[in-house]
Tab-separated table of C-alpha atoms and ligand atoms in Angstrom:
chain	number	residue	atom	x	y	z
Q	1	UNK	CA	123.817	92.616	92.707
Q	2	UNK	CA	120.503	94.087	93.778
Q	3	UNK	CA	121.189	97.362	92.994
Q	4	UNK	CA	122.164	96.637	89.373
Q	5	UNK	CA	118.890	94.337	88.791
Q	6	UNK	CA	116.879	96.623	89.710
Q	7	UNK	CA	119.184	99.599	87.388
Q	8	UNK	CA	118.605	96.742	84.238
Q	9	UNK	CA	114.156	96.121	85.511
Q	10	UNK	CA	114.112	99.676	85.261
Q	11	UNK	CA	115.132	99.992	82.287
Q	12	UNK	CA	113.040	97.360	80.680
Q	13	UNK	CA	110.104	98.949	82.246
Q	14	UNK	CA	111.018	102.171	80.132
Q	15	UNK	CA	111.718	100.107	77.101
Q	16	UNK	CA	107.925	98.558	77.711
Q	17	UNK	CA	106.716	102.230	77.700
Q	18	UNK	CA	108.145	103.355	75.255
Q	19	UNK	CA	107.107	100.621	73.000
Q	20	UNK	CA	103.253	101.378	73.922
Q	21	UNK	CA	103.397	104.926	73.390
Q	22	UNK	CA	103.354	105.377	77.636
Q	23	UNK	CA	105.169	107.809	79.648
Q	24	UNK	CA	107.520	105.943	81.772
Q	25	UNK	CA	105.917	107.610	85.130
Q	26	UNK	CA	102.776	105.517	84.631
Q	27	UNK	CA	104.277	102.968	86.202
Q	28	UNK	CA	105.082	102.037	89.212
Q	29	UNK	CA	107.744	98.663	90.424
Q	30	UNK	CA	106.828	97.105	93.816
Q	31	UNK	CA	109.976	95.507	95.211
Q	32	UNK	CA	108.920	91.970	96.061
Q	33	UNK	CA	111.167	91.713	99.125
Q	34	UNK	CA	108.722	88.351	100.491
Q	35	UNK	CA	111.638	85.853	101.442
Q	36	UNK	CA	114.102	88.619	102.065
Q	37	UNK	CA	116.186	89.896	104.831
Q	38	UNK	CA	116.228	92.776	105.485
Q	39	UNK	CA	119.564	93.915	104.482
Q	40	UNK	CA	119.070	93.196	100.791
Q	41	UNK	CA	115.146	94.952	101.548
Q	42	UNK	CA	117.487	98.259	102.779
Q	43	UNK	CA	119.816	97.761	99.187
Q	44	UNK	CA	116.921	98.357	97.436
Q	45	UNK	CA	115.860	101.486	99.519
Q	46	UNK	CA	119.744	102.227	99.201
Q	47	UNK	CA	119.267	102.270	95.301
Q	48	UNK	CA	116.095	103.271	95.225
Q	49	UNK	CA	113.594	101.875	95.731
Q	50	UNK	CA	110.264	103.046	97.879
Q	51	UNK	CA	107.624	100.913	97.187
Q	52	UNK	CA	108.113	97.052	98.719
Q	53	UNK	CA	105.805	94.186	97.701
Q	54	UNK	CA	104.934	91.305	100.904
Q	55	UNK	CA	102.605	88.668	100.746
Q	56	UNK	CA	102.313	87.940	104.511
Q	57	UNK	CA	101.068	89.456	107.584
Q	58	UNK	CA	103.991	88.336	110.029
Q	59	UNK	CA	107.079	88.789	107.996
Q	60	UNK	CA	105.172	92.545	106.630
Q	61	UNK	CA	104.358	93.005	110.410
Q	62	UNK	CA	107.767	92.434	111.256
Q	63	UNK	CA	109.868	94.134	108.230
Q	64	UNK	CA	107.991	97.651	108.518
Q	65	UNK	CA	109.443	98.531	112.130
Q	66	UNK	CA	112.634	98.172	110.767
Q	67	UNK	CA	112.752	100.413	107.372
Q	68	UNK	CA	112.393	103.957	107.167
Q	69	UNK	CA	108.653	105.229	106.883
Q	70	UNK	CA	108.697	106.926	103.432
Q	71	UNK	CA	108.134	102.657	102.058
Q	72	UNK	CA	104.953	101.965	100.796
Q	73	UNK	CA	104.145	98.507	101.493
Q	74	UNK	CA	101.899	96.759	99.853
Q	75	UNK	CA	99.757	93.356	100.537
Q	76	UNK	CA	100.693	91.656	97.731
Q	77	UNK	CA	99.033	88.074	99.379
Q	78	UNK	CA	95.999	86.394	100.605
Q	79	UNK	CA	94.451	87.957	103.518
Q	80	UNK	CA	92.656	86.412	105.702
Q	81	UNK	CA	90.576	87.877	107.794
Q	82	UNK	CA	91.448	87.621	111.207
Q	83	UNK	CA	95.068	89.016	110.131
Q	84	UNK	CA	93.399	92.179	108.583
Q	85	UNK	CA	93.905	94.410	112.233
Q	86	UNK	CA	96.943	93.818	112.112
Q	87	UNK	CA	97.421	95.725	108.036
Q	88	UNK	CA	95.262	98.711	108.098
Q	89	UNK	CA	96.730	101.961	108.544
Q	90	UNK	CA	100.382	100.788	108.077
Q	91	UNK	CA	99.711	99.410	104.060
Q	92	UNK	CA	99.548	101.828	102.210
Q	93	UNK	CA	97.978	98.994	99.726
Q	94	UNK	CA	95.927	95.539	100.102
Q	95	UNK	CA	96.310	93.944	96.650
Q	96	UNK	CA	94.130	91.182	97.187
Q	97	UNK	CA	90.483	91.625	98.257
Q	98	UNK	CA	88.896	89.265	96.322
Q	99	UNK	CA	85.450	88.797	98.952
Q	100	UNK	CA	83.028	91.164	99.713
Q	101	UNK	CA	83.622	89.507	103.740
Q	102	UNK	CA	87.062	90.100	103.157
Q	103	UNK	CA	86.089	94.087	102.145
Q	104	UNK	CA	83.965	94.042	104.798
Q	105	UNK	CA	86.895	93.921	107.859
Q	106	UNK	CA	89.665	95.887	106.091
Q	107	UNK	CA	85.671	98.211	106.830
Q	108	UNK	CA	85.350	97.685	110.167
Q	109	UNK	CA	88.575	98.153	111.074
Q	110	UNK	CA	89.491	101.131	108.810
Q	111	UNK	CA	86.199	102.871	110.252
Q	112	UNK	CA	87.516	102.297	114.222
Q	113	UNK	CA	90.888	103.408	113.101
Q	114	UNK	CA	89.622	106.683	111.660
Q	115	UNK	CA	91.511	105.699	108.391
Q	116	UNK	CA	91.225	105.062	104.514
Q	117	UNK	CA	92.592	101.855	103.391
Q	118	UNK	CA	93.079	101.656	99.323
Q	119	UNK	CA	92.544	98.516	97.864
Q	120	UNK	CA	92.575	96.607	94.330
Q	121	UNK	CA	90.181	93.583	93.896
Q	122	UNK	CA	92.137	90.020	92.965
Q	123	UNK	CA	90.446	89.174	89.727
Q	124	UNK	CA	91.732	85.040	88.927
Q	125	UNK	CA	91.367	86.389	85.134
Q	126	UNK	CA	93.078	82.500	84.268
Q	127	UNK	CA	90.523	80.788	85.934
Q	128	UNK	CA	93.125	78.957	88.022
Q	129	UNK	CA	91.974	76.590	90.402
Q	130	UNK	CA	94.673	76.858	92.228
Q	131	UNK	CA	94.095	80.632	92.860
Q	132	UNK	CA	92.743	83.409	94.456
Q	133	UNK	CA	90.822	85.587	93.120
Q	134	UNK	CA	87.128	86.660	91.731
Q	135	UNK	CA	85.962	85.601	88.402
Q	136	UNK	CA	85.248	88.354	86.110
Q	137	UNK	CA	81.724	87.754	86.421
Q	138	UNK	CA	81.703	88.234	89.057
Q	139	UNK	CA	83.768	91.259	89.717
Q	140	UNK	CA	81.158	94.229	88.851
Q	141	UNK	CA	79.285	93.516	90.745
Q	142	UNK	CA	81.828	93.350	94.203
Q	143	UNK	CA	83.470	96.457	92.636
Q	144	UNK	CA	79.909	98.239	94.274
Q	145	UNK	CA	79.019	96.190	96.945
Q	146	UNK	CA	82.869	97.761	97.963
Q	147	UNK	CA	81.630	101.393	96.669
Q	148	UNK	CA	79.250	101.476	99.293
Q	149	UNK	CA	81.364	100.417	102.419
Q	150	UNK	CA	83.164	103.356	104.776
Q	151	UNK	CA	87.164	103.130	105.048
Q	152	UNK	CA	87.872	101.852	101.779
Q	153	UNK	CA	88.900	103.762	98.744
Q	154	UNK	CA	88.463	101.105	95.975
Q	155	UNK	CA	91.651	102.226	93.307
Q	156	UNK	CA	91.722	99.821	90.255
Q	157	UNK	CA	92.385	95.625	89.979
Q	158	UNK	CA	94.789	93.007	89.959
Q	159	UNK	CA	95.636	89.457	88.897
Q	160	UNK	CA	97.949	86.880	88.801
Q	161	UNK	CA	98.665	85.106	85.558
Q	162	UNK	CA	99.721	81.962	85.434
Q	163	UNK	CA	103.652	80.612	84.938
Q	164	UNK	CA	104.920	80.182	81.221
Q	165	UNK	CA	107.394	80.211	80.062
Q	166	UNK	CA	106.582	82.742	77.080
Q	167	UNK	CA	105.576	85.773	78.502
Q	168	UNK	CA	103.561	86.501	75.363
Q	169	UNK	CA	100.668	83.648	76.585
Q	170	UNK	CA	99.787	85.473	79.603
Q	171	UNK	CA	99.161	88.961	77.529
Q	172	UNK	CA	95.428	88.081	76.639
Q	173	UNK	CA	94.872	88.008	80.391
Q	174	UNK	CA	97.035	91.099	80.883
Q	175	UNK	CA	94.250	92.827	77.612
Q	176	UNK	CA	91.345	90.935	79.936
Q	177	UNK	CA	91.713	92.930	83.213
Q	178	UNK	CA	92.022	96.324	81.247
Q	179	UNK	CA	89.238	95.770	79.482
Q	180	UNK	CA	87.740	94.919	82.361
Q	181	UNK	CA	88.468	98.371	84.931
Q	182	UNK	CA	87.378	100.242	81.677
Q	183	UNK	CA	83.860	98.123	81.824
Q	184	UNK	CA	83.498	98.870	85.845
Q	185	UNK	CA	84.855	102.713	85.663
Q	186	UNK	CA	81.823	102.841	82.445
Q	187	UNK	CA	79.560	101.922	85.114
Q	188	UNK	CA	80.204	105.735	86.825
Q	189	UNK	CA	80.182	103.776	90.278
Q	190	UNK	CA	80.452	106.293	93.571
Q	191	UNK	CA	83.653	105.925	95.135
Q	192	UNK	CA	86.073	103.938	93.585
Q	193	UNK	CA	88.397	104.140	90.498
Q	194	UNK	CA	90.262	102.386	88.265
Q	195	UNK	CA	93.290	103.925	88.045
Q	196	UNK	CA	95.630	100.612	89.134
Q	197	UNK	CA	95.705	97.962	86.899
Q	198	UNK	CA	99.150	95.337	89.407
Q	199	UNK	CA	99.973	92.966	86.781
Q	200	UNK	CA	103.167	91.157	86.197
Q	201	UNK	CA	105.583	89.702	87.726
Q	202	UNK	CA	109.593	89.029	86.734
Q	203	UNK	CA	108.769	86.436	84.166
Q	204	UNK	CA	106.693	88.776	81.582
Q	205	UNK	CA	106.092	92.611	83.531
Q	206	UNK	CA	107.493	93.477	80.217
Q	207	UNK	CA	104.072	92.148	77.899
Q	208	UNK	CA	101.849	94.160	81.253
Q	209	UNK	CA	103.220	97.125	80.264
Q	210	UNK	CA	102.464	97.032	76.789
Q	211	UNK	CA	98.855	95.874	78.112
Q	212	UNK	CA	98.117	98.742	80.796
Q	213	UNK	CA	99.881	97.326	83.997
Q	214	UNK	CA	100.557	100.543	85.898
Q	215	UNK	CA	102.223	98.825	88.555
Q	216	UNK	CA	103.813	95.991	88.664
Q	217	UNK	CA	105.131	92.726	91.192
Q	218	UNK	CA	108.629	91.951	90.657
Q	219	UNK	CA	110.325	90.063	93.144
Q	220	UNK	CA	113.157	87.675	91.810
Q	221	UNK	CA	114.395	89.392	88.651
Q	222	UNK	CA	115.434	91.666	92.450
Q	223	UNK	CA	116.804	90.271	95.016
Q	224	UNK	CA	117.790	86.451	92.687
Q	225	UNK	CA	115.795	83.058	93.953
Q	226	UNK	CA	114.301	83.190	96.997
Q	227	UNK	CA	115.349	82.079	100.186
Q	228	UNK	CA	112.261	79.650	101.278
Q	229	UNK	CA	114.186	78.120	104.038
Q	230	UNK	CA	114.363	81.018	106.241
E	301	PLP	C1	105.852	86.321	94.270
E	301	PLP	C2	104.716	87.065	93.841
E	301	PLP	C3	105.431	88.005	92.848
E	301	PLP	C4	106.609	88.128	92.808
E	301	PLP	O1	107.484	87.546	92.258
E	301	PLP	P1	108.490	87.044	91.015
E	301	PLP	O2	108.490	86.034	89.871
E	301	PLP	O3	109.208	86.405	91.983
E	301	PLP	O4	109.182	88.693	90.217
E	301	PLP	C5	104.073	89.200	92.988
E	301	PLP	N1	103.265	88.971	92.689
E	301	PLP	C6	102.958	88.510	94.324
E	301	PLP	C7	101.259	88.036	94.533
E	301	PLP	C8	103.710	87.058	94.152
E	301	PLP	O5	103.404	86.425	95.592
């Protein structure tokens, strides 16, 4: 089933790229495997998935050694500063950076390990109280501050849009994130780039692609409903 789901999602990504006049290769599918057992991840891997997303440090660090080395792991959840040391050097990208203190902690650990860590700034475009992420207004200053830190490479922006029945309702949010990336890149800040837009989940990734997403994070659409009992 996972293979069929992956093929269906890939087909929809391709169609969305065509509608938007974008190249198919411009969008990377992240298979969000949180709560899912290793056998499911392996099935997705066999079907060609190489980018996996997890939102809990413990689950992530347990899964990493069990999967092939060419998997790119994406930490997509909220990251606590005291857990940074467990994932630096192990993940391909950290998506949820929303404070200078967290960025400083990542920088400190990266320098200690002699590595460079790719990160995205999480922006709460929808201004939902329950969500993490900085506001659109605060983002440019945080980008400038992060740019000065060693061991960190800011690559772009991430947002989590609200859960909606009609994905069209989130179009404006995705467009705002893209515009914010344009505004920040116009500042020509050294040591950062705004090439990555991580936006869109199972319910709305096609709209996100039409609005410029370069990473879409799809869980349920690939693996089915999550197993929260484990
Ligand atoms: C769980 C999760 C996803 C995937 O959600 P689905 O609706 O199952 O596709 C995407 N992004 C983040 C940050 C998540 O926590």
